[in-house]
Every structure is written in C-alpha cells, then in structure tokens.
C-alpha cells in the first residue's frame, strides 16, 4: 500500500492517459482538454471526413438513432454497418474510404460508433474535446502543445476494456509531447513504452493481438492498414454540441 | 468499430489480465481462477508471511476494522500504517520485513490494505483466489499450469487505476505461462511486452514512474527493493473465507 498519483493536479499541468472509458470517473474531466481515440475506425474515419470537407460529423451509438436522421432531411449522409456490412438503407459504412471528398464535402454525416460515442459522451464535461488518429497525429500534437492545459487522452477501447491500438496511439502522442508537459502518469508511461516497441511496424505489432483474425474475417484489412497511416491529414475534429466540426487553428 | 474479444470464453481456456479492479465487472469472474496482485506491498508481504509460517493473514480495508480484531483475542497480530508509519497501538506496519518467521510463525495477522482488499472483495465469486508477487512467481506459475482453468490476473492498481508494478508482474506470469494457455487478451499482451522491457532491471524501470519520488519520501525504498526479489519463496496464499492461508500443493 504505497501512495502514488495517477491523476494529475491542476497545479502541475500534465498529460494523463485514460486507458478505457470505464476509468473516466477516476479523472476530474473538467480540468482537461480531452483527446478521444478510437483508431479502428471511428476517429480515423472522422478525421479523414473532416479533412475532406465534411461540414460536420455526428457520432451516435445505435443504428436506430442514425436512421432517425433520415426524417430530418436529405442533407444527412447516414453511415451504419454491422459485421462489416453496410446496413440496408444506409449510405455507407464505417470504412474511412467512404469519407473521401467526393462523398462527404459539404455534407453532414451521421456515424454509428459504439465505443467512440461512449467515450465522447463520458468526456462531455471537458474544457474541450478533440479527436485524434494516426492520420492527424502531428497536427494534433502541435495544437496540444499550444494549449498549456492539462491533457487527457481517452482511449475508447473495446466494450469498456483496454485495447492495444488506441493505447499505441496515446503513446504516440505522449512521445510527441515529451518536453512540453511537466508530468505523466503510469498509463502514459506504459502507452509510450508500448508505442516505442510498435512504432516501426504498427501493423506487424497489432497482428499479434487477439482480434487480428476477426479483422481478416470481416474483410476490412485495407481499412486497418489505412488507419495506421501517419500524418496524412492536418484537420482536427472538435466537438461543438453534438457535432464534430473542423477546429479553427 | 471493429469486433474483438478481450474476454475469454469457456470453450477457449486462456489467460486474461484485468488491469484494475474497476474493470472486473467486464469479466465473468466465476469462470476463472483469479490471481490477485498488489506488488507494493500487500501481496508481497502476505506471500512472505505465509512462507514464514503465519497461520493465516486477514486483509481488511480500514484501520478501524483491523483494530476491532484486538478485542477478539491476543492471538492476532495487527498491522496498520499510514504515510509509512506504524499506527499507534498496532504491532507493525506493511513492510515485508515485518513478516519474518520470528514475528509471524503460528500467528494470524490482520493486515490493512486498501487496493488489495478491494481487488480480493471484487473477485470473491472466482473458482479460487490465490495471491501472487515476484517472491513466489515460479511456484505460482507452476501451480497455475496444472489447473487447466481460465486464469484471470487481477491487478490491484492504485485507487482503481492502472499502475505499472502490478502490470509488470502480470506480464511476468504471462511470460511463464506461454505455451500452457490457448489465448491471451490485449491487456495480457501489453503486460507481457512491458515486462520484457523491464525484466532485466525492474527497479530501474519503475524508478521512472510518477510515484518513485513519493516512495523515497516515505522512506520505504528498502521495502520496494525487497518486493522485486524473484522466487525467494514457494508458498501460495489462497483465500478461504476471509482468511488467506497456505495452499496445499
């Protein structure tokens, strides 16, 4: 029983990593700028869509919530999939390849995502909520360095548990913010060390995880490879009300 | 939103790591043999005490609960400390050096430990609950290999959050059980990779954590060094009712 501090105090601005949304109640979220992370595939697709001119992206949990937007007007594009297939009646699924400029520019997309929406919802008292993915890593980190605020990286995980891909990305942010933050917590140290192991071959590292076989079965290996592209984009999605829009920097 | 499975199913006996007690509700605990881990210092002191002939060790959360045992008879030794000091009126604190044969042989010790007791309590529906520390690592792993059961390693963590020392030890168990289990989950992969990084210099690795300065201030660096001794003991504490006793193997 040794005292230690995983959470950061306001007097010592720093960088903390929340490994799953289930651990968010341990943090005083209102003291932080929060980065929500859901690498496979929600925050990657959203970063790509916002980069490609989507006016807004609205994340929802349920296919039914998504479908309800159909009645609100034709300007909404509805994205929903189950088991790797686009749900009948919807415009497209969650593949980042659906978020190209020719499809989303000027449109508002309603995206069904369970883990990411859950993390966003639980983070809603934060000073500000932005989204991160390998696609916008450096642009995001440069912006974070300028904030001079406590930063909390929230991994969406899988069904409230830890997953490797979100943790690796948190570790990539920790790496870039070294020297710009005063303190990190144990989860941040762990995330960064795992990223060091994985960074030269993210796909290879993740192929040893328990779900790699399932990804193959879903036929979304191309999506996964795309989600591991670093610095393909510079736009930072920010939550305004219920909508994710492009942050003005 | 990609499906993956962090939890293990009964049809695929395997090894899972629960990174903090806050994540225990995600596991069907009754399907597992559980190993509770609280390296600094509860499970280390308990392993050492049981090895050294303590008849039983009773973990409690509060100093007051511990004190209540005074009225039950003089055969109890009461261990409680706050901020690194033995609480007035108690026999000793939580240092493993208090659990030597000359002090504990034949005695029942009531030990105050917040994180470890919390983890034990939440694991109580498990098939069996044993305790692990670096002290009994190999003996514990040899026993686990013989069980042919799903195994869940429960890190006590710090105030329900992730800590490095418990995770490293979980990774040390994963290392020894490779080849004996069918599946591991993402937390087990992460724990094992962190252990690989740390194993040649556990103390050096842990010195970079956020709480190393606090440990120095508490003056318990000798305790910490002792807690990182590997295979000093062979006894395995097992929970029977409210008491931890030596497992008959």
Short mmCIF file of C-alpha atoms in Angstrom, two decimals:
data_model
loop_
_atom_site.label_atom_id
_atom_site.label_comp_id
_atom_site.label_asym_id
_atom_site.label_seq_id
_atom_site.Cartn_x
_atom_site.Cartn_y
_atom_site.Cartn_z
CA UNK A 1 0.00 0.00 0.00
CA UNK A 2 2.19 2.75 -1.31
CA UNK A 3 0.86 6.15 -2.17
CA UNK A 4 1.28 7.27 -5.74
CA UNK A 5 -0.66 9.57 -8.00
CA UNK A 6 -2.08 8.50 -11.31
CA UNK A 7 -4.20 11.56 -11.74
CA UNK A 8 -2.70 14.96 -12.28
CA UNK A 9 -3.43 18.06 -10.29
CA UNK A 10 -4.15 21.49 -11.66
CA UNK A 11 -1.03 22.92 -10.08
CA UNK A 12 1.04 20.59 -12.23
CA UNK A 13 -0.26 20.70 -15.79
CA UNK A 14 0.48 17.42 -17.44
CA UNK A 15 -0.51 14.57 -19.63
CA UNK A 16 -2.65 11.64 -18.49
CA UNK A 17 -3.92 8.59 -20.35
CA UNK A 18 -7.29 7.05 -19.53
CA UNK A 19 -6.97 3.50 -20.85
CA UNK A 20 -10.70 2.82 -21.15
CA UNK A 21 -13.91 4.85 -20.75
CA UNK A 22 -14.67 2.74 -17.66
CA UNK A 23 -11.83 4.54 -15.90
CA UNK A 24 -13.02 8.06 -16.77
CA UNK A 25 -14.82 8.51 -13.41
CA UNK A 26 -11.34 8.47 -11.83
CA UNK A 27 -10.47 11.75 -13.56
CA UNK A 28 -11.77 15.24 -12.94
CA UNK A 29 -12.59 15.58 -16.63
CA UNK A 30 -13.48 19.28 -16.41
CA UNK A 31 -9.83 20.07 -15.68
CA UNK A 32 -8.67 18.70 -19.02
CA UNK A 33 -8.61 19.16 -22.73
CA UNK A 34 -9.63 15.67 -23.84
CA UNK A 35 -8.49 13.77 -26.92
CA UNK A 36 -10.84 10.92 -27.80
CA UNK A 37 -9.20 7.99 -29.57
CA UNK A 38 -10.91 5.15 -31.45
CA UNK A 39 -8.35 4.12 -34.05
CA UNK A 40 -10.29 1.18 -35.60
CA UNK A 41 -12.14 3.01 -37.14
CA UNK A 42 -14.32 5.83 -35.80
CA UNK A 43 -11.84 8.62 -35.07
CA UNK A 44 -9.80 7.75 -38.14
CA UNK A 45 -12.83 7.98 -40.42
CA UNK A 46 -13.96 11.21 -38.74
CA UNK A 47 -10.53 12.83 -39.07
CA UNK A 48 -10.48 11.85 -42.73
CA UNK A 49 -14.03 13.08 -43.35
CA UNK A 50 -13.42 16.45 -41.68
CA UNK A 51 -10.17 16.83 -43.64
CA UNK A 52 -12.10 16.12 -46.82
CA UNK A 53 -14.61 18.89 -46.26
CA UNK A 54 -17.47 17.27 -44.36
CA UNK A 55 -19.40 20.14 -42.77
CA UNK A 56 -19.98 18.09 -39.62
CA UNK A 57 -19.99 14.52 -38.38
CA UNK A 58 -22.47 13.40 -35.74
CA UNK A 59 -21.49 10.28 -33.82
CA UNK A 60 -24.35 8.16 -32.47
CA UNK A 61 -24.43 4.78 -30.67
CA UNK A 62 -27.30 2.94 -32.33
CA UNK A 63 -28.33 2.20 -35.89
CA UNK A 64 -31.83 3.36 -34.92
CA UNK A 65 -30.54 6.76 -33.79
CA UNK A 66 -28.75 7.06 -37.08
CA UNK A 67 -31.86 6.13 -39.06
CA UNK A 68 -33.87 8.80 -37.24
CA UNK A 69 -31.83 11.45 -39.03
CA UNK A 70 -33.31 10.31 -42.34
CA UNK A 71 -36.51 12.10 -41.41
CA UNK A 72 -34.66 15.33 -40.67
CA UNK A 73 -33.74 15.96 -44.29
CA UNK A 74 -31.79 14.70 -47.23
CA UNK A 75 -28.68 16.67 -46.39
CA UNK A 76 -27.58 13.97 -43.94
CA UNK A 77 -25.46 11.06 -45.04
CA UNK A 78 -26.08 8.05 -42.85
CA UNK A 79 -23.29 5.64 -42.02
CA UNK A 80 -24.04 2.34 -40.31
CA UNK A 81 -22.69 -1.14 -40.52
CA UNK A 82 -22.96 -4.39 -38.67
CA UNK A 83 -20.44 -7.19 -39.01
CA UNK A 84 -18.55 -5.35 -41.70
CA UNK A 85 -21.58 -4.86 -43.99
CA UNK A 86 -23.41 -1.61 -44.75
CA UNK A 87 -26.85 -1.82 -43.15
CA UNK A 88 -29.64 -1.85 -45.77
CA UNK A 89 -30.99 1.63 -46.43
CA UNK A 90 -27.85 3.43 -45.28
CA UNK A 91 -25.48 5.43 -47.44
CA UNK A 92 -22.28 3.77 -46.35
CA UNK A 93 -20.49 2.04 -43.52
CA UNK A 94 -17.60 2.95 -41.27
CA UNK A 95 -14.75 2.45 -43.69
CA UNK A 96 -12.50 5.52 -43.93
CA UNK A 97 -12.62 5.00 -47.71
CA UNK A 98 -16.23 6.21 -47.54
CA UNK A 99 -15.07 9.59 -46.23
CA UNK A 100 -13.44 10.91 -49.39
CA UNK A 101 -14.08 14.47 -50.63
CA UNK A 102 -16.35 13.36 -53.47
CA UNK A 103 -18.66 11.71 -50.95
CA UNK A 104 -18.62 13.97 -47.89
CA UNK A 105 -17.60 17.52 -48.91
CA UNK A 106 -20.22 19.96 -47.68
CA UNK A 107 -22.29 17.18 -46.12
CA UNK A 108 -23.19 16.26 -42.57
CA UNK A 109 -22.54 12.61 -41.83
CA UNK A 110 -24.25 10.67 -39.05
CA UNK A 111 -21.88 7.90 -37.98
CA UNK A 112 -22.78 4.88 -35.86
CA UNK A 113 -20.00 4.02 -33.46
CA UNK A 114 -20.42 2.34 -30.11
CA UNK A 115 -17.09 2.70 -28.35
CA UNK A 116 -16.23 6.16 -29.67
CA UNK A 117 -19.63 7.62 -28.89
CA UNK A 118 -19.45 6.19 -25.39
CA UNK A 119 -16.07 7.82 -24.79
CA UNK A 120 -17.26 11.16 -26.19
CA UNK A 121 -20.37 11.09 -24.03
CA UNK A 122 -18.45 10.38 -20.83
CA UNK A 123 -15.95 13.16 -21.67
CA UNK A 124 -18.56 15.84 -22.23
CA UNK A 125 -17.63 17.95 -19.18
CA UNK A 126 -14.10 18.52 -20.52
CA UNK A 127 -12.78 22.02 -21.31
CA UNK A 128 -12.67 20.96 -24.94
CA UNK A 129 -12.90 17.65 -26.79
CA UNK A 130 -10.89 16.95 -29.92
CA UNK A 131 -10.42 13.74 -31.89
CA UNK A 132 -7.16 12.03 -32.70
CA UNK A 133 -5.96 9.33 -35.06
CA UNK A 134 -2.66 8.42 -36.65
CA UNK A 135 -3.86 10.45 -39.67
CA UNK A 136 -3.67 13.79 -37.85
CA UNK A 137 -1.04 12.91 -35.20
CA UNK A 138 1.47 15.71 -35.68
CA UNK A 139 -1.07 18.43 -36.39
CA UNK A 140 -2.94 17.42 -33.25
CA UNK A 141 0.20 17.35 -31.12
CA UNK A 142 1.31 20.77 -32.36
CA UNK A 143 -2.06 22.16 -31.37
CA UNK A 144 -1.97 20.42 -27.97
CA UNK A 145 1.47 21.91 -27.24
CA UNK A 146 0.00 25.40 -27.66
CA UNK A 147 -2.85 24.88 -25.22
CA UNK A 148 -0.92 24.96 -21.93
CA UNK A 149 -3.68 22.90 -20.38
CA UNK A 150 -3.83 19.51 -18.69
CA UNK A 151 -4.38 16.95 -21.41
CA UNK A 152 -6.28 13.69 -21.00
CA UNK A 153 -6.04 11.07 -23.75
CA UNK A 154 -9.17 8.91 -23.64
CA UNK A 155 -8.87 5.52 -25.29
CA UNK A 156 -12.28 4.28 -26.43
CA UNK A 157 -11.13 0.69 -26.07
CA UNK A 158 -13.43 -2.23 -26.74
CA UNK A 159 -16.59 -2.61 -24.70
CA UNK A 160 -15.04 -0.59 -21.89
CA UNK A 161 -11.87 -2.67 -21.78
CA UNK A 162 -8.30 -1.89 -22.82
CA UNK A 163 -7.23 -2.34 -26.40
CA UNK A 164 -3.80 -2.09 -27.93
CA UNK A 165 -4.43 0.11 -30.96
CA UNK A 166 -5.90 3.02 -29.01
CA UNK A 167 -3.18 2.70 -26.37
CA UNK A 168 -0.43 2.74 -29.01
CA UNK A 169 -1.82 5.95 -30.44
CA UNK A 170 -1.97 7.52 -26.98
CA UNK A 171 1.69 6.52 -26.68
CA UNK A 172 2.45 8.27 -29.97
CA UNK A 173 1.00 11.49 -28.57
CA UNK A 174 2.98 11.10 -25.34
CA UNK A 175 6.10 10.74 -27.50
CA UNK A 176 5.50 14.00 -29.34
CA UNK A 177 4.57 15.94 -26.21
CA UNK A 178 7.69 14.97 -24.27
CA UNK A 179 9.37 18.18 -23.24
CA UNK A 180 6.11 20.10 -23.45
CA UNK A 181 4.42 18.60 -20.39
CA UNK A 182 5.51 18.57 -16.78
CA UNK A 183 4.19 15.22 -15.64
CA UNK A 184 2.81 11.99 -17.00
CA UNK A 185 1.04 9.18 -15.18
CA UNK A 186 1.67 5.41 -15.18
CA UNK A 187 -0.74 4.72 -18.06
CA UNK A 188 1.05 7.35 -20.16
CA UNK A 189 4.43 5.75 -19.44
CA UNK A 190 3.06 2.33 -20.38
CA UNK A 191 1.40 3.63 -23.55
CA UNK A 192 4.59 5.34 -24.64
CA UNK A 193 6.72 2.27 -23.98
CA UNK A 194 4.33 0.10 -25.98
CA UNK A 195 4.45 2.65 -28.81
CA UNK A 196 8.25 2.50 -28.79
CA UNK A 197 8.03 -1.24 -29.31
CA UNK A 198 5.47 -0.94 -32.08
CA UNK A 199 6.26 2.27 -33.93
CA UNK A 200 8.48 0.84 -36.64
CA UNK A 201 5.83 -1.70 -37.65
CA UNK A 202 2.45 -0.80 -36.22
CA UNK A 203 0.62 -3.31 -38.42
CA UNK A 204 3.02 -6.10 -37.54
CA UNK A 205 2.73 -5.33 -33.85
CA UNK A 206 -1.04 -5.29 -33.92
CA UNK A 207 -1.22 -8.50 -35.94
CA UNK A 208 -0.41 -10.42 -32.77
CA UNK A 209 -3.49 -9.14 -30.98
CA UNK A 210 -6.43 -11.33 -30.23
CA UNK A 211 -8.69 -9.71 -32.79
CA UNK A 212 -6.47 -9.78 -35.86
CA UNK A 213 -8.11 -13.00 -37.08
CA UNK A 214 -11.52 -11.45 -36.69
CA UNK A 215 -10.45 -8.39 -38.70
CA UNK A 216 -9.48 -10.67 -41.55
CA UNK A 217 -12.84 -12.41 -41.37
CA UNK A 218 -14.59 -9.05 -41.63
CA UNK A 219 -12.64 -8.31 -44.80
CA UNK A 220 -11.53 -4.93 -43.56
CA UNK A 221 -7.80 -5.37 -43.62
CA UNK A 222 -7.48 -2.47 -46.08
CA UNK A 223 -9.31 -0.24 -43.62
CA UNK A 224 -6.95 -1.29 -40.84
CA UNK A 225 -3.88 -0.57 -42.94
CA UNK A 226 -5.32 2.85 -43.82
CA UNK A 227 -5.97 3.64 -40.13
CA UNK A 228 -2.25 3.25 -39.45
CA UNK A 229 -1.16 5.95 -41.92
CA UNK A 230 0.66 8.66 -40.01
CA UNK A 231 0.21 12.37 -40.80
CA UNK A 232 -1.94 12.02 -43.87
CA UNK A 233 -4.15 14.91 -42.70
CA UNK A 234 -3.99 18.11 -40.64
CA UNK A 235 -7.63 18.82 -39.71
CA UNK A 236 -8.58 18.41 -36.04
CA UNK A 237 -12.22 17.47 -35.33
CA UNK A 238 -13.62 19.31 -32.30
CA UNK A 239 -16.91 18.63 -30.55
CA UNK A 240 -19.39 21.51 -30.67
CA UNK A 241 -22.68 20.48 -29.10
CA UNK A 242 -23.46 17.12 -30.66
CA UNK A 243 -21.44 17.76 -33.83
CA UNK A 244 -17.84 17.23 -34.70
CA UNK A 245 -16.56 20.05 -36.89
CA UNK A 246 -13.18 21.29 -38.08
CA UNK A 247 -11.24 23.17 -35.42
CA UNK A 248 -10.14 26.64 -36.50
CA UNK A 249 -6.45 26.96 -35.80
CA UNK B 1 -15.81 -0.15 -34.71
CA UNK B 2 -14.16 -3.49 -35.16
CA UNK B 3 -15.20 -6.50 -33.17
CA UNK B 4 -12.59 -8.09 -30.99
CA UNK B 5 -12.71 -10.05 -27.80
CA UNK B 6 -10.86 -9.03 -24.70
CA UNK B 7 -12.63 -11.50 -22.50
CA UNK B 8 -12.12 -15.20 -22.88
CA UNK B 9 -14.81 -17.80 -23.32
CA UNK B 10 -15.07 -21.09 -21.52
CA UNK B 11 -14.58 -23.05 -24.73
CA UNK B 12 -11.15 -21.48 -25.07
CA UNK B 13 -9.34 -21.69 -21.76
CA UNK B 14 -6.87 -18.90 -21.59
CA UNK B 15 -5.19 -16.15 -19.72
CA UNK B 16 -6.65 -12.68 -19.21
CA UNK B 17 -5.32 -9.65 -17.37
CA UNK B 18 -7.65 -7.25 -15.60
CA UNK B 19 -5.60 -4.05 -15.36
CA UNK B 20 -7.55 -2.53 -12.46
CA UNK B 21 -10.36 -3.65 -10.13
CA UNK B 22 -12.61 -1.08 -11.85
CA UNK B 23 -12.58 -3.32 -14.94
CA UNK B 24 -13.56 -6.52 -13.07
CA UNK B 25 -17.27 -6.15 -13.92
CA UNK B 26 -16.25 -6.77 -17.56
CA UNK B 27 -15.21 -10.33 -16.69
CA UNK B 28 -17.34 -13.30 -15.75
CA UNK B 29 -15.22 -13.85 -12.66
CA UNK B 30 -16.86 -17.16 -11.74
CA UNK B 31 -15.27 -18.73 -14.84
CA UNK B 32 -11.75 -18.06 -13.62
CA UNK B 33 -9.09 -18.94 -11.17
CA UNK B 34 -8.05 -15.45 -10.05
CA UNK B 35 -4.59 -14.26 -9.07
CA UNK B 36 -4.71 -11.04 -7.05
CA UNK B 37 -1.64 -8.82 -7.43
CA UNK B 38 -0.62 -5.88 -5.23
CA UNK B 39 3.16 -5.77 -5.51
CA UNK B 40 3.81 -2.65 -3.38
CA UNK B 41 3.33 -4.15 -0.81
CA UNK B 42 0.29 -6.17 0.25
CA UNK B 43 0.62 -9.37 -1.76
CA UNK B 44 4.39 -9.38 -1.33
CA UNK B 45 4.10 -9.11 2.45
CA UNK B 46 1.38 -11.75 2.52
CA UNK B 47 3.36 -14.21 0.38
CA UNK B 48 6.35 -13.67 2.67
CA UNK B 49 4.28 -14.06 5.83
CA UNK B 50 2.61 -17.27 4.67
CA UNK B 51 6.01 -18.64 3.60
CA UNK B 52 7.31 -17.82 7.05
CA UNK B 53 4.66 -19.83 8.84
CA UNK B 54 1.84 -17.38 9.52
CA UNK B 55 -1.23 -19.49 10.21
CA UNK B 56 -3.42 -17.04 8.34
CA UNK B 57 -3.47 -13.44 7.12
CA UNK B 58 -6.71 -11.48 7.09
CA UNK B 59 -6.77 -8.49 4.75
CA UNK B 60 -9.04 -5.59 5.73
CA UNK B 61 -9.57 -2.12 4.23
CA UNK B 62 -9.71 0.15 7.24
CA UNK B 63 -7.53 0.71 10.28
CA UNK B 64 -10.74 0.54 12.37
CA UNK B 65 -11.61 -2.92 11.04
CA UNK B 66 -8.10 -4.01 11.92
CA UNK B 67 -8.35 -2.55 15.42
CA UNK B 68 -11.61 -4.45 16.01
CA UNK B 69 -9.64 -7.70 15.98
CA UNK B 70 -7.84 -6.61 19.15
CA UNK B 71 -10.97 -7.45 21.09
CA UNK B 72 -11.16 -10.93 19.61
CA UNK B 73 -8.06 -12.14 21.37
CA UNK B 74 -4.35 -11.73 21.78
CA UNK B 75 -3.51 -14.30 19.12
CA UNK B 76 -3.97 -11.69 16.39
CA UNK B 77 -1.12 -9.54 15.21
CA UNK B 78 -2.39 -6.24 13.88
CA UNK B 79 -0.65 -4.48 11.01
CA UNK B 80 -1.60 -0.94 10.05
CA UNK B 81 0.25 2.06 8.80
CA UNK B 82 -0.49 5.46 7.41
CA UNK B 83 2.03 7.51 5.46
CA UNK B 84 4.74 4.97 6.08
CA UNK B 85 4.42 4.98 9.88
CA UNK B 86 3.05 2.21 12.09
CA UNK B 87 -0.24 3.42 13.56
CA UNK B 88 -0.04 3.86 17.35
CA UNK B 89 -1.23 0.74 19.18
CA UNK B 90 -0.58 -1.64 16.29
CA UNK B 91 2.02 -4.37 16.21
CA UNK B 92 3.63 -3.43 12.92
CA UNK B 93 3.09 -1.86 9.51
CA UNK B 94 3.01 -3.20 5.99
CA UNK B 95 6.70 -3.69 5.41
CA UNK B 96 7.53 -7.23 4.25
CA UNK B 97 10.36 -7.13 6.78
CA UNK B 98 7.70 -7.41 9.49
CA UNK B 99 6.62 -10.78 8.14
CA UNK B 100 9.66 -12.81 9.17
CA UNK B 101 9.31 -16.20 10.84
CA UNK B 102 10.28 -14.90 14.29
CA UNK B 103 7.36 -12.47 14.14
CA UNK B 104 4.57 -14.32 12.35
CA UNK B 105 5.10 -18.10 12.66
CA UNK B 106 1.93 -19.67 14.04
CA UNK B 107 0.17 -16.32 14.24
CA UNK B 108 -2.80 -14.82 12.47
CA UNK B 109 -2.05 -11.37 11.08
CA UNK B 110 -4.71 -8.78 10.30
CA UNK B 111 -3.34 -6.57 7.54
CA UNK B 112 -4.73 -3.21 6.46
CA UNK B 113 -4.54 -2.78 2.70
CA UNK B 114 -6.88 -0.68 0.62
CA UNK B 115 -6.20 -1.63 -3.00
CA UNK B 116 -5.53 -5.32 -2.37
CA UNK B 117 -8.61 -5.82 -0.19
CA UNK B 118 -10.74 -4.09 -2.82
CA UNK B 119 -9.45 -6.42 -5.54
CA UNK B 120 -9.99 -9.51 -3.34
CA UNK B 121 -13.52 -8.43 -2.48
CA UNK B 122 -14.50 -7.87 -6.11
CA UNK B 123 -13.00 -11.25 -7.10
CA UNK B 124 -14.89 -13.24 -4.47
CA UNK B 125 -17.05 -15.17 -6.97
CA UNK B 126 -14.00 -16.73 -8.63
CA UNK B 127 -13.44 -20.51 -8.69
CA UNK B 128 -10.43 -19.93 -6.50
CA UNK B 129 -8.40 -16.88 -5.46
CA UNK B 130 -4.65 -17.05 -4.95
CA UNK B 131 -2.10 -14.31 -4.36
CA UNK B 132 0.96 -13.55 -6.42
CA UNK B 133 4.12 -11.50 -6.04
CA UNK B 134 7.59 -11.62 -7.53
CA UNK B 135 8.56 -13.59 -4.43
CA UNK B 136 6.51 -16.67 -5.41
CA UNK B 137 6.42 -16.16 -9.20
CA UNK B 138 7.66 -19.52 -10.43
CA UNK B 139 5.92 -21.62 -7.77
CA UNK B 140 2.68 -19.84 -8.58
CA UNK B 141 3.09 -20.30 -12.34
CA UNK B 142 3.86 -23.99 -11.94
CA UNK B 143 0.65 -24.41 -9.97
CA UNK B 144 -1.37 -22.37 -12.48
CA UNK B 145 -0.11 -24.56 -15.33
CA UNK B 146 -1.57 -27.61 -13.57
CA UNK B 147 -5.05 -26.14 -13.13
CA UNK B 148 -6.30 -26.32 -16.74
CA UNK B 149 -8.66 -23.47 -15.94
CA UNK B 150 -9.16 -19.98 -17.33
CA UNK B 151 -6.87 -17.70 -15.40
CA UNK B 152 -7.55 -14.05 -14.63
CA UNK B 153 -4.74 -11.90 -13.26
CA UNK B 154 -6.25 -9.04 -11.26
CA UNK B 155 -4.00 -6.03 -10.76
CA UNK B 156 -5.00 -4.14 -7.63
CA UNK B 157 -3.67 -0.93 -9.14
CA UNK B 158 -3.89 2.38 -7.32
CA UNK B 159 -7.28 3.78 -6.36
CA UNK B 160 -8.89 1.75 -9.14
CA UNK B 161 -6.48 2.99 -11.80
CA UNK B 162 -3.67 1.24 -13.67
CA UNK B 163 -0.22 1.02 -12.14
CA UNK B 164 3.00 -0.22 -13.64
CA UNK B 165 4.29 -2.54 -10.92
CA UNK B 166 1.22 -4.76 -10.80
CA UNK B 167 1.05 -4.83 -14.60
CA UNK B 168 4.71 -5.83 -14.88
CA UNK B 169 4.12 -8.74 -12.55
CA UNK B 170 1.08 -9.83 -14.56
CA UNK B 171 3.38 -9.74 -17.58
CA UNK B 172 5.88 -11.96 -15.76
CA UNK B 173 3.15 -14.58 -15.25
CA UNK B 174 2.08 -14.31 -18.91
CA UNK B 175 5.72 -14.96 -19.83
CA UNK B 176 5.90 -18.15 -17.79
CA UNK B 177 2.53 -19.45 -18.97
CA UNK B 178 3.26 -19.05 -22.68
CA UNK B 179 2.77 -22.44 -24.26
CA UNK B 180 0.40 -23.52 -21.48
CA UNK B 181 -2.54 -21.32 -22.44
CA UNK B 182 -4.51 -21.12 -25.65
CA UNK B 183 -5.34 -17.47 -25.78
CA UNK B 184 -4.43 -14.17 -24.24
CA UNK B 185 -6.20 -10.82 -24.44
CA UNK B 186 -4.86 -7.37 -25.31
CA UNK B 187 -4.08 -6.43 -21.69
CA UNK B 188 -2.05 -9.65 -21.33
CA UNK B 189 -0.07 -8.85 -24.49
CA UNK B 190 0.60 -5.33 -23.24
CA UNK B 191 1.60 -6.54 -19.76
CA UNK B 192 3.98 -9.08 -21.20
CA UNK B 193 5.59 -6.57 -23.57
CA UNK B 194 6.10 -4.12 -20.71
CA UNK B 195 7.64 -6.91 -18.64
CA UNK B 196 10.04 -7.70 -21.48
CA UNK B 197 11.20 -4.09 -21.39
CA UNK B 198 11.58 -4.06 -17.63
CA UNK B 199 12.67 -7.54 -16.61
CA UNK B 200 16.43 -7.02 -16.62
CA UNK B 201 16.13 -4.04 -14.29
CA UNK B 202 12.74 -3.93 -12.62
CA UNK B 203 13.83 -1.31 -10.10
CA UNK B 204 15.35 0.90 -12.78
CA UNK B 205 12.26 0.64 -14.92
CA UNK B 206 9.94 1.51 -12.06
CA UNK B 207 12.12 4.43 -10.96
CA UNK B 208 10.74 6.44 -13.89
CA UNK B 209 7.18 6.17 -12.61
CA UNK B 210 5.33 9.09 -11.17
CA UNK B 211 5.43 7.76 -7.63
CA UNK B 212 9.11 6.97 -7.24
CA UNK B 213 9.75 10.30 -5.57
CA UNK B 214 6.93 9.66 -3.14
CA UNK B 215 8.36 6.25 -2.26
CA UNK B 216 11.62 7.90 -1.34
CA UNK B 217 9.82 10.39 0.84
CA UNK B 218 8.08 7.55 2.67
CA UNK B 219 11.46 6.01 3.37
CA UNK B 220 10.39 2.61 2.13
CA UNK B 221 12.91 2.16 -0.67
CA UNK B 222 14.21 -0.99 1.08
CA UNK B 223 10.69 -2.42 1.04
CA UNK B 224 10.36 -1.66 -2.66
CA UNK B 225 13.67 -3.35 -3.46
CA UNK B 226 12.58 -6.39 -1.45
CA UNK B 227 9.26 -6.58 -3.31
CA UNK B 228 11.18 -7.04 -6.57
CA UNK B 229 13.02 -10.18 -5.42
CA UNK B 230 12.09 -13.02 -7.74
CA UNK B 231 11.48 -16.57 -6.46
CA UNK B 232 12.50 -16.04 -2.88
CA UNK B 233 9.55 -18.17 -1.70
CA UNK B 234 7.34 -21.05 -2.83
CA UNK B 235 4.19 -20.76 -0.68
CA UNK B 236 0.98 -19.73 -2.45
CA UNK B 237 -1.59 -17.86 -0.33
CA UNK B 238 -5.16 -18.95 -1.10
CA UNK B 239 -8.35 -17.28 0.11
CA UNK B 240 -10.53 -19.47 2.35
CA UNK B 241 -13.49 -17.50 3.61
CA UNK B 242 -12.00 -14.25 4.87
CA UNK B 243 -8.57 -15.71 5.54
CA UNK B 244 -5.53 -16.18 3.38
CA UNK B 245 -3.79 -19.45 4.20
CA UNK B 246 -1.09 -21.60 2.64
CA UNK B 247 -2.31 -23.59 -0.37
CA UNK B 248 -1.67 -27.32 -0.07
CA UNK B 249 0.05 -28.44 -3.25
#
